[in-house]
Tab-separated table of C-alpha atoms in Angstrom:
chain	number	residue	atom	x	y	z
E	250	UNK	CA	88.170	134.175	60.070
E	251	UNK	CA	88.013	136.896	62.718
E	252	UNK	CA	91.319	137.624	64.448
E	253	UNK	CA	91.245	137.132	68.203
E	254	UNK	CA	93.519	139.706	69.876
E	255	UNK	CA	93.655	137.641	73.098
E	256	UNK	CA	92.363	134.265	74.375
E	257	UNK	CA	88.590	134.206	74.906
E	258	UNK	CA	87.156	132.322	77.892
E	259	UNK	CA	83.458	133.093	77.374
E	260	UNK	CA	81.489	134.727	74.609
E	261	UNK	CA	77.726	134.991	74.308
E	262	UNK	CA	75.137	137.663	73.555
E	263	UNK	CA	75.690	139.312	76.928
E	264	UNK	CA	79.323	138.793	77.990
E	265	UNK	CA	82.832	138.647	76.604
E	266	UNK	CA	85.483	137.278	78.971
E	267	UNK	CA	89.122	137.353	77.873
E	268	UNK	CA	92.644	136.784	79.162
E	269	UNK	CA	94.552	140.075	79.305
E	270	UNK	CA	98.248	139.919	78.399
E	271	UNK	CA	100.972	141.806	80.262
E	272	UNK	CA	101.604	145.384	79.193
E	273	UNK	CA	98.123	146.050	77.811
E	274	UNK	CA	96.049	148.662	79.693
E	275	UNK	CA	92.424	147.773	80.299
E	276	UNK	CA	91.233	151.206	79.120
E	277	UNK	CA	91.712	154.907	79.786
E	278	UNK	CA	94.645	155.545	77.454
E	279	UNK	CA	95.074	157.815	74.446
E	280	UNK	CA	93.046	156.721	71.426
E	281	UNK	CA	96.271	156.132	69.514
E	282	UNK	CA	97.403	153.548	72.079
E	283	UNK	CA	95.939	150.036	72.105
E	284	UNK	CA	93.923	148.905	75.113
E	285	UNK	CA	92.010	145.761	75.947
E	286	UNK	CA	88.796	147.744	75.580
E	287	UNK	CA	89.598	149.075	72.096
E	288	UNK	CA	90.858	145.711	70.829
E	289	UNK	CA	87.755	143.962	72.171
E	290	UNK	CA	85.554	146.569	70.453
E	291	UNK	CA	87.332	145.954	67.151
E	292	UNK	CA	86.958	142.201	67.580
E	293	UNK	CA	83.181	142.398	68.229
E	294	UNK	CA	82.678	144.927	65.434
E	295	UNK	CA	84.503	142.748	62.905
E	296	UNK	CA	83.028	139.400	63.943
E	297	UNK	CA	79.405	140.520	64.114
E	298	UNK	CA	79.598	143.161	61.345
E	299	UNK	CA	78.293	145.860	63.665
E	300	UNK	CA	77.985	149.390	62.237
E	301	UNK	CA	78.952	152.423	64.293
E	302	UNK	CA	80.245	152.242	67.838
E	303	UNK	CA	80.241	148.899	69.651
E	304	UNK	CA	78.954	148.921	73.224
E	305	UNK	CA	81.133	147.196	75.817
E	306	UNK	CA	80.795	147.735	79.547
E	307	UNK	CA	83.974	147.407	81.603
E	308	UNK	CA	82.978	146.043	85.007
E	309	UNK	CA	86.423	144.899	86.172
E	310	UNK	CA	89.961	146.051	85.472
E	311	UNK	CA	93.535	144.871	85.823
E	312	UNK	CA	96.730	146.882	86.078
E	313	UNK	CA	98.525	147.073	82.731
E	314	UNK	CA	101.448	145.072	84.154
E	315	UNK	CA	99.218	142.219	85.390
E	316	UNK	CA	97.633	139.378	83.420
E	317	UNK	CA	94.484	137.291	83.664
E	318	UNK	CA	90.743	137.146	83.297
E	319	UNK	CA	88.636	140.229	82.594
E	320	UNK	CA	84.921	140.170	81.853
E	321	UNK	CA	83.219	142.742	79.638
E	322	UNK	CA	79.478	143.247	79.235
E	323	UNK	CA	78.022	143.398	75.739
E	324	UNK	CA	74.764	145.073	76.815
E	325	UNK	CA	73.933	147.823	79.283
E	326	UNK	CA	71.579	145.470	81.143
E	327	UNK	CA	74.354	142.912	81.655
E	328	UNK	CA	76.782	145.675	82.663
E	329	UNK	CA	74.459	147.080	85.305
E	330	UNK	CA	73.628	143.709	86.836
E	331	UNK	CA	77.234	142.526	86.845
E	332	UNK	CA	78.517	145.816	88.250
E	333	UNK	CA	76.064	145.388	91.135
E	334	UNK	CA	77.539	141.968	91.898
E	335	UNK	CA	80.987	143.538	92.095
E	336	UNK	CA	79.703	146.365	94.320
E	337	UNK	CA	77.946	143.885	96.598
E	338	UNK	CA	81.175	141.847	96.792
E	339	UNK	CA	79.538	138.611	95.735
E	340	UNK	CA	81.988	138.071	92.852
E	341	UNK	CA	84.692	135.600	93.932
E	342	UNK	CA	88.106	136.839	92.719
E	343	UNK	CA	91.207	134.642	92.934
E	344	UNK	CA	94.702	135.777	91.971
E	345	UNK	CA	98.073	134.060	91.767
E	346	UNK	CA	101.304	135.852	92.601
E	347	UNK	CA	104.974	134.930	92.734
E	348	UNK	CA	107.028	136.302	95.620
E	349	UNK	CA	110.554	135.483	96.775
E	350	UNK	CA	109.929	135.306	100.528
E	351	UNK	CA	107.745	132.621	102.072
E	352	UNK	CA	105.146	134.182	104.391
E	353	UNK	CA	104.836	133.103	108.006
E	354	UNK	CA	102.244	131.978	108.748
E	355	UNK	CA	101.710	130.437	105.298
E	356	UNK	CA	98.021	131.380	105.357
E	357	UNK	CA	96.531	134.610	106.709
E	358	UNK	CA	94.164	137.513	106.178
E	359	UNK	CA	95.679	140.903	105.420
E	360	UNK	CA	93.911	144.125	106.396
E	361	UNK	CA	95.324	147.588	105.703
E	362	UNK	CA	94.212	151.123	105.018
E	363	UNK	CA	95.434	152.584	101.744
E	364	UNK	CA	95.574	156.001	100.149
E	365	UNK	CA	97.023	157.430	96.972
E	366	UNK	CA	100.318	159.290	97.299
E	367	UNK	CA	100.146	161.836	94.487
E	368	UNK	CA	103.811	162.761	94.765
E	369	UNK	CA	105.028	159.166	94.437
E	370	UNK	CA	102.179	158.277	92.051
E	371	UNK	CA	101.381	155.071	93.858
E	372	UNK	CA	99.239	153.665	96.656
E	373	UNK	CA	100.640	153.564	100.184
E	374	UNK	CA	99.650	152.018	103.499
E	375	UNK	CA	98.317	154.622	105.905
E	376	UNK	CA	96.465	155.049	109.188
E	377	UNK	CA	92.730	154.472	109.193
E	378	UNK	CA	92.203	158.120	110.159
E	379	UNK	CA	94.219	159.494	107.225
E	380	UNK	CA	92.322	161.588	104.672
E	381	UNK	CA	90.913	159.485	101.809
E	382	UNK	CA	91.965	156.237	103.517
E	383	UNK	CA	90.252	153.122	102.147
E	384	UNK	CA	90.077	149.743	103.863
E	385	UNK	CA	91.729	146.915	101.911
E	386	UNK	CA	91.165	143.234	102.714
E	387	UNK	CA	92.480	140.049	101.195
E	388	UNK	CA	93.376	136.525	102.226
E	389	UNK	CA	96.449	134.668	101.009
E	390	UNK	CA	97.948	131.216	101.294
E	391	UNK	CA	101.008	129.422	99.982
E	392	UNK	CA	100.119	127.127	97.104
E	393	UNK	CA	103.600	125.861	96.349
E	394	UNK	CA	107.258	126.375	97.229
E	395	UNK	CA	109.143	126.666	93.940
E	396	UNK	CA	112.882	126.622	93.272
E	397	UNK	CA	113.300	130.404	93.115
E	398	UNK	CA	109.923	131.750	94.260
E	399	UNK	CA	106.784	131.058	96.257
E	400	UNK	CA	103.405	130.726	94.558
E	401	UNK	CA	100.632	132.462	96.495
E	402	UNK	CA	96.882	132.273	96.048
E	403	UNK	CA	95.105	135.513	96.921
E	404	UNK	CA	91.373	135.901	97.519
E	405	UNK	CA	90.483	139.539	97.009
E	406	UNK	CA	87.797	140.816	99.362
E	407	UNK	CA	87.900	144.502	98.369
E	408	UNK	CA	88.912	146.078	95.082
E	409	UNK	CA	91.329	148.901	95.790
E	410	UNK	CA	93.835	150.251	93.279
E	411	UNK	CA	97.094	148.228	93.365
E	412	UNK	CA	95.752	146.506	96.483
E	413	UNK	CA	97.497	143.133	96.206
E	414	UNK	CA	100.771	144.741	95.199
E	415	UNK	CA	100.747	147.177	98.123
E	416	UNK	CA	99.588	144.748	100.800
E	417	UNK	CA	102.104	142.032	99.906
E	418	UNK	CA	104.936	144.580	99.664
E	419	UNK	CA	103.975	145.946	103.089
E	420	UNK	CA	104.618	142.454	104.481
E	421	UNK	CA	108.050	142.182	102.909
E	422	UNK	CA	106.796	140.178	99.915
E	423	UNK	CA	106.824	142.399	96.815
E	424	UNK	CA	105.572	140.622	93.721
E	425	UNK	CA	108.335	139.419	91.414
E	426	UNK	CA	109.032	142.085	88.799
E	427	UNK	CA	107.084	144.834	90.606
E	428	UNK	CA	109.782	147.505	90.861
E	429	UNK	CA	107.226	150.162	91.740
E	430	UNK	CA	106.567	148.384	95.036
E	431	UNK	CA	110.064	147.253	95.910
E	432	UNK	CA	110.896	144.105	93.944
E	433	UNK	CA	114.496	143.772	92.798
E	434	UNK	CA	113.853	140.558	90.884
E	435	UNK	CA	113.186	140.958	87.141
E	436	UNK	CA	110.266	139.314	85.384
E	437	UNK	CA	110.149	138.778	81.599
E	438	UNK	CA	106.898	140.665	80.950
E	439	UNK	CA	104.963	142.831	83.375
E	440	UNK	CA	104.835	141.477	86.921
E	441	UNK	CA	104.056	138.031	88.355
E	442	UNK	CA	100.445	138.850	89.252
E	443	UNK	CA	97.723	136.892	87.479
E	444	UNK	CA	93.938	137.109	87.825
E	445	UNK	CA	93.411	133.366	87.900
E	446	UNK	CA	89.676	132.929	88.469
E	447	UNK	CA	86.360	134.785	88.537
E	448	UNK	CA	83.140	133.283	89.865
E	449	UNK	CA	79.837	135.121	89.509
E	450	UNK	CA	76.232	134.666	88.427
E	451	UNK	CA	75.436	135.241	84.762
E	452	UNK	CA	73.615	138.591	84.671
E	453	UNK	CA	70.861	137.349	82.324
E	454	UNK	CA	70.694	133.557	82.548
E	455	UNK	CA	71.245	133.518	86.348
E	456	UNK	CA	73.554	130.518	85.988
E	457	UNK	CA	76.787	130.227	88.006
E	458	UNK	CA	79.853	131.108	85.910
E	459	UNK	CA	83.439	130.125	86.676
E	460	UNK	CA	86.226	131.532	84.493
E	461	UNK	CA	89.806	130.258	84.835
E	462	UNK	CA	92.668	131.931	82.984
E	463	UNK	CA	95.805	129.906	82.169
E	464	UNK	CA	99.061	131.512	83.238
E	465	UNK	CA	101.279	133.104	80.569
E	466	UNK	CA	104.371	131.305	79.276
E	467	UNK	CA	106.515	133.638	81.380
E	468	UNK	CA	105.406	131.643	84.433
E	469	UNK	CA	106.529	128.299	83.006
E	470	UNK	CA	110.187	128.894	83.813
E	471	UNK	CA	109.186	128.967	87.496
E	472	UNK	CA	107.439	125.608	87.170
E	473	UNK	CA	103.902	127.042	87.102
E	474	UNK	CA	101.734	125.859	84.185
């Protein structure tokens, strides 16, 4: 029986959708370090007895500290068509986050301009006229008031680096466990940011696809399951 390195939400001849655990980079790390990409390659190679290198196209990413659904393309055709959906912003991306301060109003759209601060090695809010500034848009709403945190649903409208983390922190709501962006509340593994759902059109079959990733056990202590 082939070992599954992470939960699999969808697997066919064209796509492989998985649930990324906290602490695992999507890709772009030293070959000696595990990544979601390398583990997925090993899984496909072993299961389907593929010789040589296994093709996988990464069309979406998550920060290493975050969890949730990621979809990989198993063919270049699927990768190109799915990447176009992401570029055209027709992929519906929903995230869950835990914060300690309830936002007022409880539902709003957030718009900022972001740039990378090389000295601090993180993204920062900036003026629209700043060099390399990128517009960042999302919508959030309170899903539930918990005993020690607030559960937010975030609909991502653009895909900037660290976007949700920066925009919530800029409004006084750093994500639980996210020390890089101001949280002083510990979280057992990674940070309390979870890519909950992806909705898109299958790049070959043209059928609507909805992927929902269960939250990790680390969320259960907050009453989220």
